[in-house]
Short mmCIF file of C-alpha atoms in Angstrom, two decimals:
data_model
loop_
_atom_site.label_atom_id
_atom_site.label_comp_id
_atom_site.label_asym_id
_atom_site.label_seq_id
_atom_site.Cartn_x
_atom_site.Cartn_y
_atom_site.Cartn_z
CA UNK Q 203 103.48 97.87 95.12
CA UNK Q 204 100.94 95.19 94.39
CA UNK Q 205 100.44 92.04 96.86
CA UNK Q 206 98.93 88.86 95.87
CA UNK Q 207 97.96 86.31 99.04
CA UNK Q 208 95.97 83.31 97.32
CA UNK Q 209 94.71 80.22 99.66
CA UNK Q 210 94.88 77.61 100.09
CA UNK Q 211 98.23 76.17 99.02
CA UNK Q 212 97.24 72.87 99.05
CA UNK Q 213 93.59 71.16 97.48
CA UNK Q 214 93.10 67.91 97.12
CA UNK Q 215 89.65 66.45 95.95
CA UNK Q 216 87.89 63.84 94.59
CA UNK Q 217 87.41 63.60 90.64
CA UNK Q 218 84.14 65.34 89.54
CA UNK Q 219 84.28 67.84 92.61
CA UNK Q 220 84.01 71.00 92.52
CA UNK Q 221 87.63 73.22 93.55
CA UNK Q 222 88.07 76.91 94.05
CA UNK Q 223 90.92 78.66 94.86
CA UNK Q 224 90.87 82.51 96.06
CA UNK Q 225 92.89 85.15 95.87
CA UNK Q 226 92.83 88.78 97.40
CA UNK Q 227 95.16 91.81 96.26
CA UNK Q 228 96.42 95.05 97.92
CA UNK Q 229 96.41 97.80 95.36
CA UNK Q 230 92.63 98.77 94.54
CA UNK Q 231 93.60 100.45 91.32
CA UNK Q 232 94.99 96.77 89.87
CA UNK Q 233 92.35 95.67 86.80
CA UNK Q 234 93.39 92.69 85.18
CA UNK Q 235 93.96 89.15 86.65
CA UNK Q 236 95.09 86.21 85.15
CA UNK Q 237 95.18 82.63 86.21
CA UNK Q 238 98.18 80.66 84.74
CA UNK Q 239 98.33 76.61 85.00
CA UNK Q 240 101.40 74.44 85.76
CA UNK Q 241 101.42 71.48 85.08
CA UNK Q 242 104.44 69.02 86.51
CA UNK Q 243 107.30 69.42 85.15
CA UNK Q 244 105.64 72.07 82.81
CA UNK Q 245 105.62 75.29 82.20
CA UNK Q 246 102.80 78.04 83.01
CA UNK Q 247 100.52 78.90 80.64
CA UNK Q 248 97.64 80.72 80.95
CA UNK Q 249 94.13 79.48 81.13
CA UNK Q 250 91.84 82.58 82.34
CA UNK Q 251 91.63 85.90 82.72
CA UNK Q 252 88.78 88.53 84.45
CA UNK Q 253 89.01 92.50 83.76
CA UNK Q 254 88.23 94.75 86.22
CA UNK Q 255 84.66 95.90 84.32
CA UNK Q 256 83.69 92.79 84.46
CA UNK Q 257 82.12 90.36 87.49
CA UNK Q 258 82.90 86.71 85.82
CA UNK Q 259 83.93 84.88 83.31
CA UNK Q 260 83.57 81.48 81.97
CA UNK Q 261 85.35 78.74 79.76
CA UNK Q 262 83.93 75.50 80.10
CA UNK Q 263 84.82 74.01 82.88
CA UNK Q 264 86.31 76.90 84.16
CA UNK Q 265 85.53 80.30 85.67
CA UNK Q 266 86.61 83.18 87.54
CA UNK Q 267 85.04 85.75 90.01
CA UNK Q 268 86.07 89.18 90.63
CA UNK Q 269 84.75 91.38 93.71
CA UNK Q 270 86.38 94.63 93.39
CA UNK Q 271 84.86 95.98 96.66
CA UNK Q 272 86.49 93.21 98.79
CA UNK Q 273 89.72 93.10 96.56
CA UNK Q 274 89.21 89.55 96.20
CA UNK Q 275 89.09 87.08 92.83
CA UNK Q 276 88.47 83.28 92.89
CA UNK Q 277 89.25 80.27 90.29
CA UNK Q 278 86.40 77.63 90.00
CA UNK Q 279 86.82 74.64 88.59
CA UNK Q 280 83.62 72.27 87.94
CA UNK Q 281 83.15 68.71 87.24
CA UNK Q 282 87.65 68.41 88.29
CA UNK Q 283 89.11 65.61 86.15
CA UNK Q 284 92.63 64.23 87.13
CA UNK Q 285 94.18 66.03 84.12
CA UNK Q 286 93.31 69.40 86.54
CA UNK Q 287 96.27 68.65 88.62
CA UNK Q 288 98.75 71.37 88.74
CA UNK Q 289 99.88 74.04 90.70
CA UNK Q 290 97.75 77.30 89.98
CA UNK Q 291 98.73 80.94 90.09
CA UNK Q 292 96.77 83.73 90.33
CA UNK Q 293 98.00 87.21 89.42
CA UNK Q 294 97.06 90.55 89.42
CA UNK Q 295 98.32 94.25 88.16
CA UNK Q 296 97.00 97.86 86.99
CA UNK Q 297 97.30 97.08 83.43
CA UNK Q 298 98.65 100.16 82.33
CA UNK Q 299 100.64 98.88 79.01
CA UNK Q 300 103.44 99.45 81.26
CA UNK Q 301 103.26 97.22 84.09
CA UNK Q 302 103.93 94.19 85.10
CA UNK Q 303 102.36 90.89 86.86
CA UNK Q 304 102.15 89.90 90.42
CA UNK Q 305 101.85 86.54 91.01
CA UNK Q 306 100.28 84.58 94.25
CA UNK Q 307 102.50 81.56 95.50
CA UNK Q 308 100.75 79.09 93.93
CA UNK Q 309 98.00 76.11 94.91
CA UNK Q 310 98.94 72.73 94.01
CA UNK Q 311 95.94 70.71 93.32
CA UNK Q 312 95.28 67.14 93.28
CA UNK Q 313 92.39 65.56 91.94
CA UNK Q 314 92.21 61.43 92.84
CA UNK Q 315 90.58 59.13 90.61
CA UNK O 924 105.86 76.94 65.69
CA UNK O 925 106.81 80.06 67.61
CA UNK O 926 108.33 79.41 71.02
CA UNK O 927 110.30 80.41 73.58
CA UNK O 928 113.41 78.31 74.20
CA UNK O 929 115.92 78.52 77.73
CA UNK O 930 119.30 77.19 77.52
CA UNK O 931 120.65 74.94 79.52
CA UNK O 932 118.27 73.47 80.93
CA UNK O 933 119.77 72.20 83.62
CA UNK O 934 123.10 73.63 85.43
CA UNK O 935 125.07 72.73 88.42
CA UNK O 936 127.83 74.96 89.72
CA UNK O 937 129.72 75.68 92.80
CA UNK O 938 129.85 78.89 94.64
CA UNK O 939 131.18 81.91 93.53
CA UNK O 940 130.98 80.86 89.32
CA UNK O 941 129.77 82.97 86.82
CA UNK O 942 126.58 81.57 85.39
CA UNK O 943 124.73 82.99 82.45
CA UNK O 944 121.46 81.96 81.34
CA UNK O 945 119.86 82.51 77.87
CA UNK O 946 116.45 82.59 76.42
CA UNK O 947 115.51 83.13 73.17
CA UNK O 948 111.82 83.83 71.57
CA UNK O 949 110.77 83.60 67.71
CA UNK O 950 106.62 84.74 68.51
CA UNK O 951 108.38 88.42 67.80
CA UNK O 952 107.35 90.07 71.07
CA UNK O 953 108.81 93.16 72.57
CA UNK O 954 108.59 92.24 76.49
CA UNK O 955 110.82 90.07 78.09
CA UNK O 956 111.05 88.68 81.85
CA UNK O 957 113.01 86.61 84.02
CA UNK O 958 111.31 84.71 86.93
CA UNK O 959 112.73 83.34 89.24
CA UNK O 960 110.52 79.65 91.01
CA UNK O 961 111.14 78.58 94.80
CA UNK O 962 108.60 75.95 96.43
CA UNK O 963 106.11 77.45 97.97
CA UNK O 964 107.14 81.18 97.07
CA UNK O 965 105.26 81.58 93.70
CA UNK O 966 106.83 83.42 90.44
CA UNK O 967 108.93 86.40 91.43
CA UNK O 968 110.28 88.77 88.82
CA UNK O 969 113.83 89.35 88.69
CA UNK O 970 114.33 91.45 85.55
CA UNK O 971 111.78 92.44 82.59
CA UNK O 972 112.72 94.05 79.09
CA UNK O 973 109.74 96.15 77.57
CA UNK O 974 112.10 96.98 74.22
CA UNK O 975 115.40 96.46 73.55
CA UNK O 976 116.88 99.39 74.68
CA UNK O 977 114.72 99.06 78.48
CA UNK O 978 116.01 97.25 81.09
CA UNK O 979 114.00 97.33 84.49
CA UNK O 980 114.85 95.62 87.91
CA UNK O 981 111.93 93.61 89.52
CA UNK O 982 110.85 92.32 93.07
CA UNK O 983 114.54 90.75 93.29
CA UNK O 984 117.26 91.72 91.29
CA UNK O 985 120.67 91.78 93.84
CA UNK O 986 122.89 89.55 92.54
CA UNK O 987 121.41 89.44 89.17
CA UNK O 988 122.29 91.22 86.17
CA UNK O 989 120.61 91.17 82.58
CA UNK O 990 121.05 92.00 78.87
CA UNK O 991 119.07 92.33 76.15
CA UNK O 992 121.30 91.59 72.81
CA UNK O 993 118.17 91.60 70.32
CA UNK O 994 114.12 91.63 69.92
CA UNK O 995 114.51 87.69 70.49
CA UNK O 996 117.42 87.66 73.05
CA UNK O 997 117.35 88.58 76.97
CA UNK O 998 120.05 86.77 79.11
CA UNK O 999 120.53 86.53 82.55
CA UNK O 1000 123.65 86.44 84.90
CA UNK O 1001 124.66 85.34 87.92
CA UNK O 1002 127.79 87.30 88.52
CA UNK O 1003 129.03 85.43 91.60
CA UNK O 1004 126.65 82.40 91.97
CA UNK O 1005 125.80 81.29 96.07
CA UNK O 1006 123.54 78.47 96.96
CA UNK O 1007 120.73 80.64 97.69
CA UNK O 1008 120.58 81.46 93.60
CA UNK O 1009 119.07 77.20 93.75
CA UNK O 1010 115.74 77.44 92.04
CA UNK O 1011 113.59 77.07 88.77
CA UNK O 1012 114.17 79.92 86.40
CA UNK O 1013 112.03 81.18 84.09
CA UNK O 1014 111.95 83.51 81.16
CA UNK O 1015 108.57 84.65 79.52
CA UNK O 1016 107.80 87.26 76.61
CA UNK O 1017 104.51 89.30 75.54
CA UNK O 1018 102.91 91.38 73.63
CA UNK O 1019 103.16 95.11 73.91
CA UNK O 1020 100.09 96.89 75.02
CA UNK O 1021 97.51 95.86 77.53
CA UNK O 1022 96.35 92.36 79.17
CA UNK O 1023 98.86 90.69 77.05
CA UNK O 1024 98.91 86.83 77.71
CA UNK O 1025 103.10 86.24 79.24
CA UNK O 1026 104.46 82.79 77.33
CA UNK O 1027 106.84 81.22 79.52
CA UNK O 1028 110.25 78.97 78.57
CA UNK O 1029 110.57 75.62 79.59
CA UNK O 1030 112.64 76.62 82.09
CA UNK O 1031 116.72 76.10 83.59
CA UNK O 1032 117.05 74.11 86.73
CA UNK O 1033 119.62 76.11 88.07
CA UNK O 1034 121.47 74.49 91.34
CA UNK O 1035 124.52 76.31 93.25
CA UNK O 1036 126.75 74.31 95.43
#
């Protein structure tokens, strides 16, 4: 089955850095990968998503990165604003309309006034 | 508005109690999951629901047991409930078909002593 590693588990940064977090998978045939938020106390909701015919994406602040050749996708955040705190997960599976999500273990980040 | 709800929200037990947990979705999806949320170890799936007549085990199902009374209804049990069983749990729905966005519960703060 699928395997999600995702670094690091732990960003802290200064408010209006820049923060990435990065996430590699296992099966090569996986093609959609979705990057849920948690906020404290919250629940996860999704914020972004890449498919695999595609090389990036972009929401405002936001943005995602896919290399298919290294099995590797990354979450960028721009401009990060204290309200960016939250523990991230990445996830990945072979979207088959019959499959289901793996999910990294999660990067708490902190952004300090 | 259409939601997914989790009761209790909280529940402390002792060892060896039968716990169930319910969640309950009006957004009128077909898939349902149950996660399962230790510190550091991500989202793991215990059980997902892709109608209501499917029942599939996940990454860790022993000593878990589900059942899916309606379209809006998936519960979860804990037949014989040990300390280990301690974490967040989670139950999520989506869409049928592909890169469907999961909407998670608020969650049960489940804790075994």
């Amino acid at each position: 089955g699928e395997n999600v590693e995702q670094h690091p588990s732990t960003l802290s940064v200064q408010e209006g850095d820049s923060a990435v977090i990065k996430c590699t998978y296992s099966d090569s045939a996986s093609n959609y990968f979705p990057w849920y938020k948690q906020e404290l106390g919250k629940r996860p909701q999704l914020i972004i998503d890449i498919r695999s015919n595609v090389g990036e994406k972009k929401d405002q602040r936001i943005a995602v990165t896919l290399n298919k050749t290294a099995k590797h996708f990354s979450l960028h955040i721009t401009e990060t604003q204290p309200e960016d705190s939250a523990v991230y997960f990445c996830a990945a599976t072979l979207n088959s309309g019959y499959s289901t999500l793996t999910f990294g273990k999660g990067t708490m980040l902190l952004v300090s006034p | 508005d259409a939601d997914v709800t989790q009761t209790p929200r909280n529940r402390i037990t002792k060892t060896g109690k039968r716990i169930m947990l319910e969640c309950s979705q009006t957004k009128g999806h077909d898939r349902m999951y149950w996660y399962r949320q230790d510190p550091g170890l991500g989202l793991r799936l215990i059980y997902y629901s892709f109608d209501v007549k499917d029942i599939n085990k996940g990454e860790i199902s022993d000593g878990y047991s589900v059942s899916r009374q309606a379209q809006a209804k998936f519960s979860l049990s804990l037949e014989s409930a040990i300390p280990n069983q301690t974490a967040l749990y989670f139950c999520a729905t989506s869409d049928s078909g592909l890169y469907n966005e999961q909407f998670f519960g608020p969650g049960t703060r489940l804790t075994v002593l």
